Amino acid sequence: MSEKNGLKVLCVIPARYASTRLPGKPLKDIQGKPMIVRVYERAKCARRIADVIVATDDERILAAVESHGGKAVMTRADHPTGTDRLAEVAEKFPDVDVILNVQGDEPLIEPALIDELAGAFDDAPDLNMATVCTEIKEKAEQENPNNVKVVMDRKGYALYFSRSLLPYPRKSGAKVYKHIGIYAYRRDFLLAYAKMKPTPLEQSESLEQLRALENGYSIKVIRTAHEFVGVDTEEDLAKVNEIYAAMK
């Protein structure tokens, strides 16, 4: 754990018990441990993080994390978005500079990617927000509205996020990038961002990050080649269990 360039980074993992496709998802077993514990352990391996904490609205998740030696806090159950839950935690840590948000259904998150995302704020005092993308090549994956696409400028800042295919392939040449829902925010910006009213594009696409762009803020996008297997279904869970078994 370290603080580089004076920046203290806290990793927060939101975890709700309710899930439409996989109820009780954070507590699903992955090779003998609950999924939320697996995510926590992976995040703890990152070198740029001062600490990791799970933010939940369910006592069962809190107990699972703490029984495996992890840290967790209870948050309100009525938050309309994940950003609101994140902001509630951020308010409790005034000494933190950057809040890094790892989703609770990413048990294969790469610690090195967490470090790279945290490092985006080094020597970048004007940067308020950063996230991650990876190239997608299969046409069906590109056209799947569940895969959020992002286009960036030449400096790596987001121009737009969409559930539609982006860019439209009128001519070949441009790559298609899938947005990965891992974020890092300057704490002060996160607190202000959570208080901003939802914007038209955000509501149309149902993509919260568009609120930042519509209000004129820049989002740095880091490209990665890492594979992501988020858990949304029983099939995903089985696949992740196979991967963990092979890792052993």
PDB file of C-alpha atoms in Angstrom:
ATOM      1  CA  MET A   1       0.000   0.000   0.000  1.00  0.00           C
ATOM      2  CA  SER A   2       1.354   3.383  -0.928  1.00  0.00           C
ATOM      3  CA  GLU A   3       0.543   7.012  -1.509  1.00  0.00           C
ATOM      4  CA  LYS A   4       2.322   8.344  -4.572  1.00  0.00           C
ATOM      5  CA  ASN A   5       2.630  12.052  -5.276  1.00  0.00           C
ATOM      6  CA  GLY A   6       0.762  12.635  -2.011  1.00  0.00           C
ATOM      7  CA  LEU A   7      -2.436  11.020  -3.336  1.00  0.00           C
ATOM      8  CA  LYS A   8      -4.319   8.712  -0.991  1.00  0.00           C
ATOM      9  CA  VAL A   9      -6.539   6.256  -2.872  1.00  0.00           C
ATOM     10  CA  LEU A  10      -9.426   4.331  -1.335  1.00  0.00           C
ATOM     11  CA  CYS A  11     -10.978   1.411  -3.224  1.00  0.00           C
ATOM     12  CA  VAL A  12     -14.715   1.003  -2.602  1.00  0.00           C
ATOM     13  CA  ILE A  13     -16.638  -2.099  -3.698  1.00  0.00           C
ATOM     14  CA  PRO A  14     -20.435  -1.571  -3.736  1.00  0.00           C
ATOM     15  CA  ALA A  15     -22.419  -4.758  -3.097  1.00  0.00           C
ATOM     16  CA  ARG A  16     -26.212  -5.030  -3.069  1.00  0.00           C
ATOM     17  CA  TYR A  17     -27.935  -8.288  -2.178  1.00  0.00           C
ATOM     18  CA  ALA A  18     -30.755  -7.753  -4.664  1.00  0.00           C
ATOM     19  CA  SER A  19     -30.117  -8.778  -8.269  1.00  0.00           C
ATOM     20  CA  THR A  20     -32.800  -9.396 -10.866  1.00  0.00           C
ATOM     21  CA  ARG A  21     -30.899 -12.109 -12.715  1.00  0.00           C
ATOM     22  CA  LEU A  22     -28.910 -13.614  -9.835  1.00  0.00           C
ATOM     23  CA  PRO A  23     -30.422 -12.936  -6.378  1.00  0.00           C
ATOM     24  CA  GLY A  24     -27.879 -12.884  -3.554  1.00  0.00           C
ATOM     25  CA  LYS A  25     -25.100 -12.523  -6.138  1.00  0.00           C
ATOM     26  CA  PRO A  26     -22.362 -11.153  -3.802  1.00  0.00           C
ATOM     27  CA  LEU A  27     -22.617 -14.273  -1.630  1.00  0.00           C
ATOM     28  CA  LYS A  28     -22.445 -16.829  -4.462  1.00  0.00           C
ATOM     29  CA  ASP A  29     -19.667 -19.348  -3.903  1.00  0.00           C
ATOM     30  CA  ILE A  30     -16.442 -19.205  -5.901  1.00  0.00           C
ATOM     31  CA  GLN A  31     -14.165 -22.088  -4.938  1.00  0.00           C
ATOM     32  CA  GLY A  32     -15.086 -21.981  -1.268  1.00  0.00           C
ATOM     33  CA  LYS A  33     -15.442 -18.231  -0.713  1.00  0.00           C
ATOM     34  CA  PRO A  34     -18.273 -15.728  -1.380  1.00  0.00           C
ATOM     35  CA  MET A  35     -17.814 -13.750  -4.596  1.00  0.00           C
ATOM     36  CA  ILE A  36     -17.607 -10.406  -2.759  1.00  0.00           C
ATOM     37  CA  VAL A  37     -14.680 -11.792  -0.725  1.00  0.00           C
ATOM     38  CA  ARG A  38     -12.917 -12.848  -3.941  1.00  0.00           C
ATOM     39  CA  VAL A  39     -13.315  -9.315  -5.353  1.00  0.00           C
ATOM     40  CA  TYR A  40     -12.045  -7.830  -2.083  1.00  0.00           C
ATOM     41  CA  GLU A  41      -8.978 -10.080  -2.039  1.00  0.00           C
ATOM     42  CA  ARG A  42      -8.084  -9.205  -5.642  1.00  0.00           C
ATOM     43  CA  ALA A  43      -8.432  -5.480  -4.954  1.00  0.00           C
ATOM     44  CA  LYS A  44      -6.228  -5.761  -1.854  1.00  0.00           C
ATOM     45  CA  CYS A  45      -3.383  -6.970  -4.087  1.00  0.00           C
ATOM     46  CA  ALA A  46      -3.210  -3.561  -5.798  1.00  0.00           C
ATOM     47  CA  ARG A  47      -0.159  -1.563  -4.730  1.00  0.00           C
ATOM     48  CA  ARG A  48      -1.546   1.959  -5.191  1.00  0.00           C
ATOM     49  CA  ILE A  49      -4.473   1.494  -2.816  1.00  0.00           C
ATOM     50  CA  ALA A  50      -4.289   2.748   0.774  1.00  0.00           C
ATOM     51  CA  ASP A  51      -7.277   0.588   1.758  1.00  0.00           C
ATOM     52  CA  VAL A  52     -10.238  -1.410   0.416  1.00  0.00           C
ATOM     53  CA  ILE A  53     -13.755  -1.319   1.812  1.00  0.00           C
ATOM     54  CA  VAL A  54     -17.034  -3.005   0.802  1.00  0.00           C
ATOM     55  CA  ALA A  55     -20.121  -0.757   0.844  1.00  0.00           C
ATOM     56  CA  THR A  56     -23.316  -2.753   1.286  1.00  0.00           C
ATOM     57  CA  ASP A  57     -26.951  -2.440   2.309  1.00  0.00           C
ATOM     58  CA  ASP A  58     -27.210  -5.998   3.643  1.00  0.00           C
ATOM     59  CA  GLU A  59     -26.041  -7.406   6.985  1.00  0.00           C
ATOM     60  CA  ARG A  60     -25.313 -10.821   5.427  1.00  0.00           C
ATOM     61  CA  ILE A  61     -22.770  -9.300   3.032  1.00  0.00           C
ATOM     62  CA  LEU A  62     -21.212  -7.268   5.844  1.00  0.00           C
ATOM     63  CA  ALA A  63     -20.855 -10.430   7.947  1.00  0.00           C
ATOM     64  CA  ALA A  64     -19.360 -12.425   5.067  1.00  0.00           C
ATOM     65  CA  VAL A  65     -16.674  -9.826   4.392  1.00  0.00           C
ATOM     66  CA  GLU A  66     -15.771  -9.328   8.052  1.00  0.00           C
ATOM     67  CA  SER A  67     -15.679 -13.088   8.744  1.00  0.00           C
ATOM     68  CA  HIS A  68     -12.925 -13.362   6.110  1.00  0.00           C
ATOM     69  CA  GLY A  69     -10.925 -10.514   7.638  1.00  0.00           C
ATOM     70  CA  GLY A  70     -12.146  -7.772   5.307  1.00  0.00           C
ATOM     71  CA  LYS A  71     -13.538  -4.287   5.939  1.00  0.00           C
ATOM     72  CA  ALA A  72     -17.133  -3.332   5.178  1.00  0.00           C
ATOM     73  CA  VAL A  73     -19.601  -0.549   6.013  1.00  0.00           C
ATOM     74  CA  MET A  74     -23.384  -0.403   5.909  1.00  0.00           C
ATOM     75  CA  THR A  75     -24.959   2.183   3.608  1.00  0.00           C
ATOM     76  CA  ARG A  76     -28.518   3.323   3.064  1.00  0.00           C
ATOM     77  CA  ALA A  77     -30.761   0.956   1.114  1.00  0.00           C
ATOM     78  CA  ASP A  78     -32.617   3.672  -0.812  1.00  0.00           C
ATOM     79  CA  HIS A  79     -29.784   5.008  -2.994  1.00  0.00           C
ATOM     80  CA  PRO A  80     -31.062   5.493  -6.570  1.00  0.00           C
ATOM     81  CA  THR A  81     -27.601   4.906  -8.105  1.00  0.00           C
ATOM     82  CA  GLY A  82     -24.249   3.337  -7.319  1.00  0.00           C
ATOM     83  CA  THR A  83     -22.683   6.799  -7.375  1.00  0.00           C
ATOM     84  CA  ASP A  84     -24.906   7.873  -4.474  1.00  0.00           C
ATOM     85  CA  ARG A  85     -23.763   4.851  -2.442  1.00  0.00           C
ATOM     86  CA  LEU A  86     -20.159   5.660  -3.303  1.00  0.00           C
ATOM     87  CA  ALA A  87     -20.601   9.289  -2.261  1.00  0.00           C
ATOM     88  CA  GLU A  88     -22.046   8.242   1.107  1.00  0.00           C
ATOM     89  CA  VAL A  89     -18.848   6.304   1.796  1.00  0.00           C
ATOM     90  CA  ALA A  90     -16.625   9.103   0.449  1.00  0.00           C
ATOM     91  CA  GLU A  91     -18.137  11.556   2.929  1.00  0.00           C
ATOM     92  CA  LYS A  92     -16.801   9.399   5.769  1.00  0.00           C
ATOM     93  CA  PHE A  93     -13.188   9.622   4.524  1.00  0.00           C
ATOM     94  CA  PRO A  94     -12.224  13.315   4.277  1.00  0.00           C
ATOM     95  CA  ASP A  95      -8.505  12.468   4.204  1.00  0.00           C
ATOM     96  CA  VAL A  96      -8.823  10.498   0.935  1.00  0.00           C
ATOM     97  CA  ASP A  97      -7.935  12.146  -2.406  1.00  0.00           C
ATOM     98  CA  VAL A  98      -9.202   9.567  -4.922  1.00  0.00           C
ATOM     99  CA  ILE A  99     -12.101   7.104  -4.643  1.00  0.00           C
ATOM    100  CA  LEU A 100     -11.723   4.073  -6.889  1.00  0.00           C
ATOM    101  CA  ASN A 101     -14.888   2.075  -7.585  1.00  0.00           C
ATOM    102  CA  VAL A 102     -14.605  -1.659  -8.373  1.00  0.00           C
ATOM    103  CA  GLN A 103     -17.852  -3.514  -9.068  1.00  0.00           C
ATOM    104  CA  GLY A 104     -18.744  -6.328  -6.675  1.00  0.00           C
ATOM    105  CA  ASP A 105     -19.362  -8.775  -9.527  1.00  0.00           C
ATOM    106  CA  GLU A 106     -15.827  -8.617 -10.992  1.00  0.00           C
ATOM    107  CA  PRO A 107     -14.001 -11.470  -9.179  1.00  0.00           C
ATOM    108  CA  LEU A 108     -11.313 -11.510 -11.885  1.00  0.00           C
ATOM    109  CA  ILE A 109     -10.389  -7.826 -11.580  1.00  0.00           C
ATOM    110  CA  GLU A 110      -6.678  -7.307 -12.244  1.00  0.00           C
ATOM    111  CA  PRO A 111      -4.797  -5.555  -9.411  1.00  0.00           C
ATOM    112  CA  ALA A 112      -2.425  -4.041 -11.999  1.00  0.00           C
ATOM    113  CA  LEU A 113      -5.391  -2.394 -13.719  1.00  0.00           C
ATOM    114  CA  ILE A 114      -6.504  -0.859 -10.428  1.00  0.00           C
ATOM    115  CA  ASP A 115      -2.991   0.556 -10.036  1.00  0.00           C
ATOM    116  CA  GLU A 116      -3.030   1.927 -13.577  1.00  0.00           C
ATOM    117  CA  LEU A 117      -6.382   3.620 -13.011  1.00  0.00           C
ATOM    118  CA  ALA A 118      -5.146   5.180  -9.766  1.00  0.00           C
ATOM    119  CA  GLY A 119      -1.995   6.310 -11.579  1.00  0.00           C
ATOM    120  CA  ALA A 120      -4.048   8.318 -14.086  1.00  0.00           C
ATOM    121  CA  PHE A 121      -4.268  11.050 -11.432  1.00  0.00           C
ATOM    122  CA  ASP A 122      -0.499  11.358 -10.971  1.00  0.00           C
ATOM    123  CA  ASP A 123       0.654  14.766 -12.195  1.00  0.00           C
ATOM    124  CA  ALA A 124      -2.877  15.470 -13.492  1.00  0.00           C
ATOM    125  CA  PRO A 125      -4.361  17.976 -11.029  1.00  0.00           C
ATOM    126  CA  ASP A 126      -7.233  18.867 -13.389  1.00  0.00           C
ATOM    127  CA  LEU A 127      -8.397  15.267 -13.851  1.00  0.00           C
ATOM    128  CA  ASN A 128     -11.655  14.564 -12.027  1.00  0.00           C
ATOM    129  CA  MET A 129     -12.704  11.155 -13.337  1.00  0.00           C
ATOM    130  CA  ALA A 130     -11.214   8.132 -15.114  1.00  0.00           C
ATOM    131  CA  THR A 131     -12.452   4.753 -16.348  1.00  0.00           C
ATOM    132  CA  VAL A 132     -11.439   1.768 -18.514  1.00  0.00           C
ATOM    133  CA  CYS A 133     -12.214   0.261 -21.922  1.00  0.00           C
ATOM    134  CA  THR A 134     -11.213  -2.788 -23.942  1.00  0.00           C
ATOM    135  CA  GLU A 135     -11.485  -3.534 -27.673  1.00  0.00           C
ATOM    136  CA  ILE A 136     -14.323  -5.764 -28.847  1.00  0.00           C
ATOM    137  CA  LYS A 137     -14.024  -7.466 -32.234  1.00  0.00           C
ATOM    138  CA  GLU A 138     -17.021  -9.796 -32.523  1.00  0.00           C
ATOM    139  CA  LYS A 139     -19.932  -8.180 -34.354  1.00  0.00           C
ATOM    140  CA  ALA A 140     -22.576  -9.659 -32.043  1.00  0.00           C
ATOM    141  CA  GLU A 141     -20.743  -8.267 -29.010  1.00  0.00           C
ATOM    142  CA  GLN A 142     -20.419  -4.874 -30.679  1.00  0.00           C
ATOM    143  CA  GLU A 143     -24.150  -4.711 -31.354  1.00  0.00           C
ATOM    144  CA  ASN A 144     -25.225  -5.989 -27.921  1.00  0.00           C
ATOM    145  CA  PRO A 145     -26.834  -3.037 -26.067  1.00  0.00           C
ATOM    146  CA  ASN A 146     -25.686  -4.515 -22.750  1.00  0.00           C
ATOM    147  CA  ASN A 147     -22.126  -3.780 -23.866  1.00  0.00           C
ATOM    148  CA  VAL A 148     -21.618  -0.042 -23.489  1.00  0.00           C
ATOM    149  CA  LYS A 149     -19.400   1.448 -26.192  1.00  0.00           C
ATOM    150  CA  VAL A 150     -17.112   4.454 -25.854  1.00  0.00           C
ATOM    151  CA  VAL A 151     -15.286   6.669 -28.346  1.00  0.00           C
ATOM    152  CA  MET A 152     -12.276   8.752 -27.316  1.00  0.00           C
ATOM    153  CA  ASP A 153     -10.292  11.681 -28.645  1.00  0.00           C
ATOM    154  CA  ARG A 154      -6.578  11.406 -29.461  1.00  0.00           C
ATOM    155  CA  LYS A 155      -5.618  12.226 -25.885  1.00  0.00           C
ATOM    156  CA  GLY A 156      -7.702   9.375 -24.498  1.00  0.00           C
ATOM    157  CA  TYR A 157     -10.646  11.379 -23.185  1.00  0.00           C
ATOM    158  CA  ALA A 158     -14.209  10.154 -23.714  1.00  0.00           C
ATOM    159  CA  LEU A 159     -16.233  11.839 -26.434  1.00  0.00           C
ATOM    160  CA  TYR A 160     -19.361   9.758 -25.838  1.00  0.00           C
ATOM    161  CA  PHE A 161     -20.708   6.526 -24.342  1.00  0.00           C
ATOM    162  CA  SER A 162     -23.593   4.618 -25.910  1.00  0.00           C
ATOM    163  CA  ARG A 163     -25.456   1.316 -25.886  1.00  0.00           C
ATOM    164  CA  SER A 164     -25.656   1.648 -29.679  1.00  0.00           C
ATOM    165  CA  LEU A 165     -22.816   0.546 -31.952  1.00  0.00           C
ATOM    166  CA  LEU A 166     -20.265   3.325 -31.779  1.00  0.00           C
ATOM    167  CA  PRO A 167     -18.843   4.493 -34.141  1.00  0.00           C
ATOM    168  CA  TYR A 168     -21.260   3.597 -36.912  1.00  0.00           C
ATOM    169  CA  PRO A 169     -19.257   1.534 -39.476  1.00  0.00           C
ATOM    170  CA  ARG A 170     -20.041   3.574 -42.594  1.00  0.00           C
ATOM    171  CA  LYS A 171     -16.466   2.763 -43.603  1.00  0.00           C
ATOM    172  CA  SER A 172     -14.021   0.382 -41.961  1.00  0.00           C
ATOM    173  CA  GLY A 173     -11.077   1.610 -39.927  1.00  0.00           C
ATOM    174  CA  ALA A 174     -12.135   2.648 -36.440  1.00  0.00           C
ATOM    175  CA  LYS A 175     -11.987   0.099 -33.622  1.00  0.00           C
ATOM    176  CA  VAL A 176     -14.910  -0.527 -31.305  1.00  0.00           C
ATOM    177  CA  TYR A 177     -14.245  -0.212 -27.575  1.00  0.00           C
ATOM    178  CA  LYS A 178     -16.343  -1.625 -24.756  1.00  0.00           C
ATOM    179  CA  HIS A 179     -16.585   0.448 -21.608  1.00  0.00           C
ATOM    180  CA  ILE A 180     -15.648  -1.414 -18.424  1.00  0.00           C
ATOM    181  CA  GLY A 181     -17.531  -0.151 -15.375  1.00  0.00           C
ATOM    182  CA  ILE A 182     -14.549   0.591 -13.155  1.00  0.00           C
ATOM    183  CA  TYR A 183     -14.191   4.230 -12.136  1.00  0.00           C
ATOM    184  CA  ALA A 184     -11.890   6.522 -10.220  1.00  0.00           C
ATOM    185  CA  TYR A 185     -12.903   9.975  -8.998  1.00  0.00           C
ATOM    186  CA  ARG A 186     -11.326  12.812  -7.110  1.00  0.00           C
ATOM    187  CA  ARG A 187     -13.240  12.759  -3.860  1.00  0.00           C
ATOM    188  CA  ASP A 188     -14.416  16.382  -4.049  1.00  0.00           C
ATOM    189  CA  PHE A 189     -15.672  15.862  -7.597  1.00  0.00           C
ATOM    190  CA  LEU A 190     -17.515  12.659  -6.630  1.00  0.00           C
ATOM    191  CA  LEU A 191     -19.406  14.457  -3.869  1.00  0.00           C
ATOM    192  CA  ALA A 192     -20.418  17.235  -6.278  1.00  0.00           C
ATOM    193  CA  TYR A 193     -21.212  14.777  -9.097  1.00  0.00           C
ATOM    194  CA  ALA A 194     -23.618  12.790  -6.925  1.00  0.00           C
ATOM    195  CA  LYS A 195     -25.604  15.970  -6.287  1.00  0.00           C
ATOM    196  CA  MET A 196     -25.954  16.888  -9.974  1.00  0.00           C
ATOM    197  CA  LYS A 197     -29.399  16.365 -11.473  1.00  0.00           C
ATOM    198  CA  PRO A 198     -29.815  13.541 -14.043  1.00  0.00           C
ATOM    199  CA  THR A 199     -29.303  14.804 -17.597  1.00  0.00           C
ATOM    200  CA  PRO A 200     -31.246  14.076 -20.828  1.00  0.00           C
ATOM    201  CA  LEU A 201     -28.602  11.887 -22.487  1.00  0.00           C
ATOM    202  CA  GLU A 202     -27.993  10.032 -19.222  1.00  0.00           C
ATOM    203  CA  GLN A 203     -31.696   9.256 -18.928  1.00  0.00           C
ATOM    204  CA  SER A 204     -32.037   8.315 -22.609  1.00  0.00           C
ATOM    205  CA  GLU A 205     -29.141   5.831 -22.601  1.00  0.00           C
ATOM    206  CA  SER A 206     -29.481   4.909 -18.901  1.00  0.00           C
ATOM    207  CA  LEU A 207     -25.751   5.611 -18.516  1.00  0.00           C
ATOM    208  CA  GLU A 208     -24.806   7.626 -15.458  1.00  0.00           C
ATOM    209  CA  GLN A 209     -21.366   8.633 -16.757  1.00  0.00           C
ATOM    210  CA  LEU A 210     -23.028  10.799 -19.426  1.00  0.00           C
ATOM    211  CA  ARG A 211     -24.041  13.186 -16.630  1.00  0.00           C
ATOM    212  CA  ALA A 212     -20.386  14.165 -16.264  1.00  0.00           C
ATOM    213  CA  LEU A 213     -19.920  14.750 -20.014  1.00  0.00           C
ATOM    214  CA  GLU A 214     -23.165  16.724 -20.319  1.00  0.00           C
ATOM    215  CA  ASN A 215     -21.995  19.001 -17.519  1.00  0.00           C
ATOM    216  CA  GLY A 216     -18.720  19.682 -19.332  1.00  0.00           C
ATOM    217  CA  TYR A 217     -16.373  17.431 -17.326  1.00  0.00           C
ATOM    218  CA  SER A 218     -13.704  15.253 -18.963  1.00  0.00           C
ATOM    219  CA  ILE A 219     -13.368  11.508 -18.397  1.00  0.00           C
ATOM    220  CA  LYS A 220      -9.994   9.869 -19.010  1.00  0.00           C
ATOM    221  CA  VAL A 221     -10.336   6.396 -20.553  1.00  0.00           C
ATOM    222  CA  ILE A 222      -7.563   3.832 -20.093  1.00  0.00           C
ATOM    223  CA  ARG A 223      -7.325   1.044 -22.672  1.00  0.00           C
ATOM    224  CA  THR A 224      -6.605  -2.466 -21.432  1.00  0.00           C
ATOM    225  CA  ALA A 225      -6.201  -5.902 -22.964  1.00  0.00           C
ATOM    226  CA  HIS A 226      -7.324  -7.668 -19.779  1.00  0.00           C
ATOM    227  CA  GLU A 227     -10.209 -10.140 -20.080  1.00  0.00           C
ATOM    228  CA  PHE A 228     -13.302  -9.411 -18.016  1.00  0.00           C
ATOM    229  CA  VAL A 229     -15.828 -12.003 -16.888  1.00  0.00           C
ATOM    230  CA  GLY A 230     -18.428 -10.155 -14.838  1.00  0.00           C
ATOM    231  CA  VAL A 231     -20.982 -12.358 -13.073  1.00  0.00           C
ATOM    232  CA  ASP A 232     -24.606 -11.710 -14.072  1.00  0.00           C
ATOM    233  CA  THR A 233     -25.911 -15.247 -14.616  1.00  0.00           C
ATOM    234  CA  GLU A 234     -25.445 -18.815 -13.327  1.00  0.00           C
ATOM    235  CA  GLU A 235     -23.462 -19.505 -16.524  1.00  0.00           C
ATOM    236  CA  ASP A 236     -21.071 -16.644 -15.707  1.00  0.00           C
ATOM    237  CA  LEU A 237     -20.685 -17.996 -12.180  1.00  0.00           C
ATOM    238  CA  ALA A 238     -19.825 -21.469 -13.479  1.00  0.00           C
ATOM    239  CA  LYS A 239     -17.249 -20.006 -15.886  1.00  0.00           C
ATOM    240  CA  VAL A 240     -15.573 -17.987 -13.124  1.00  0.00           C
ATOM    241  CA  ASN A 241     -15.476 -21.047 -10.870  1.00  0.00           C
ATOM    242  CA  GLU A 242     -13.692 -22.957 -13.633  1.00  0.00           C
ATOM    243  CA  ILE A 243     -11.143 -20.158 -14.016  1.00  0.00           C
ATOM    244  CA  TYR A 244     -10.481 -20.028 -10.263  1.00  0.00           C
ATOM    245  CA  ALA A 245     -10.088 -23.800 -10.145  1.00  0.00           C
ATOM    246  CA  ALA A 246      -7.491 -23.569 -12.929  1.00  0.00           C
ATOM    247  CA  MET A 247      -5.706 -20.713 -11.094  1.00  0.00           C
ATOM    248  CA  LYS A 248      -5.229 -22.942  -8.059  1.00  0.00           C
TER     249      LYS A 248
END
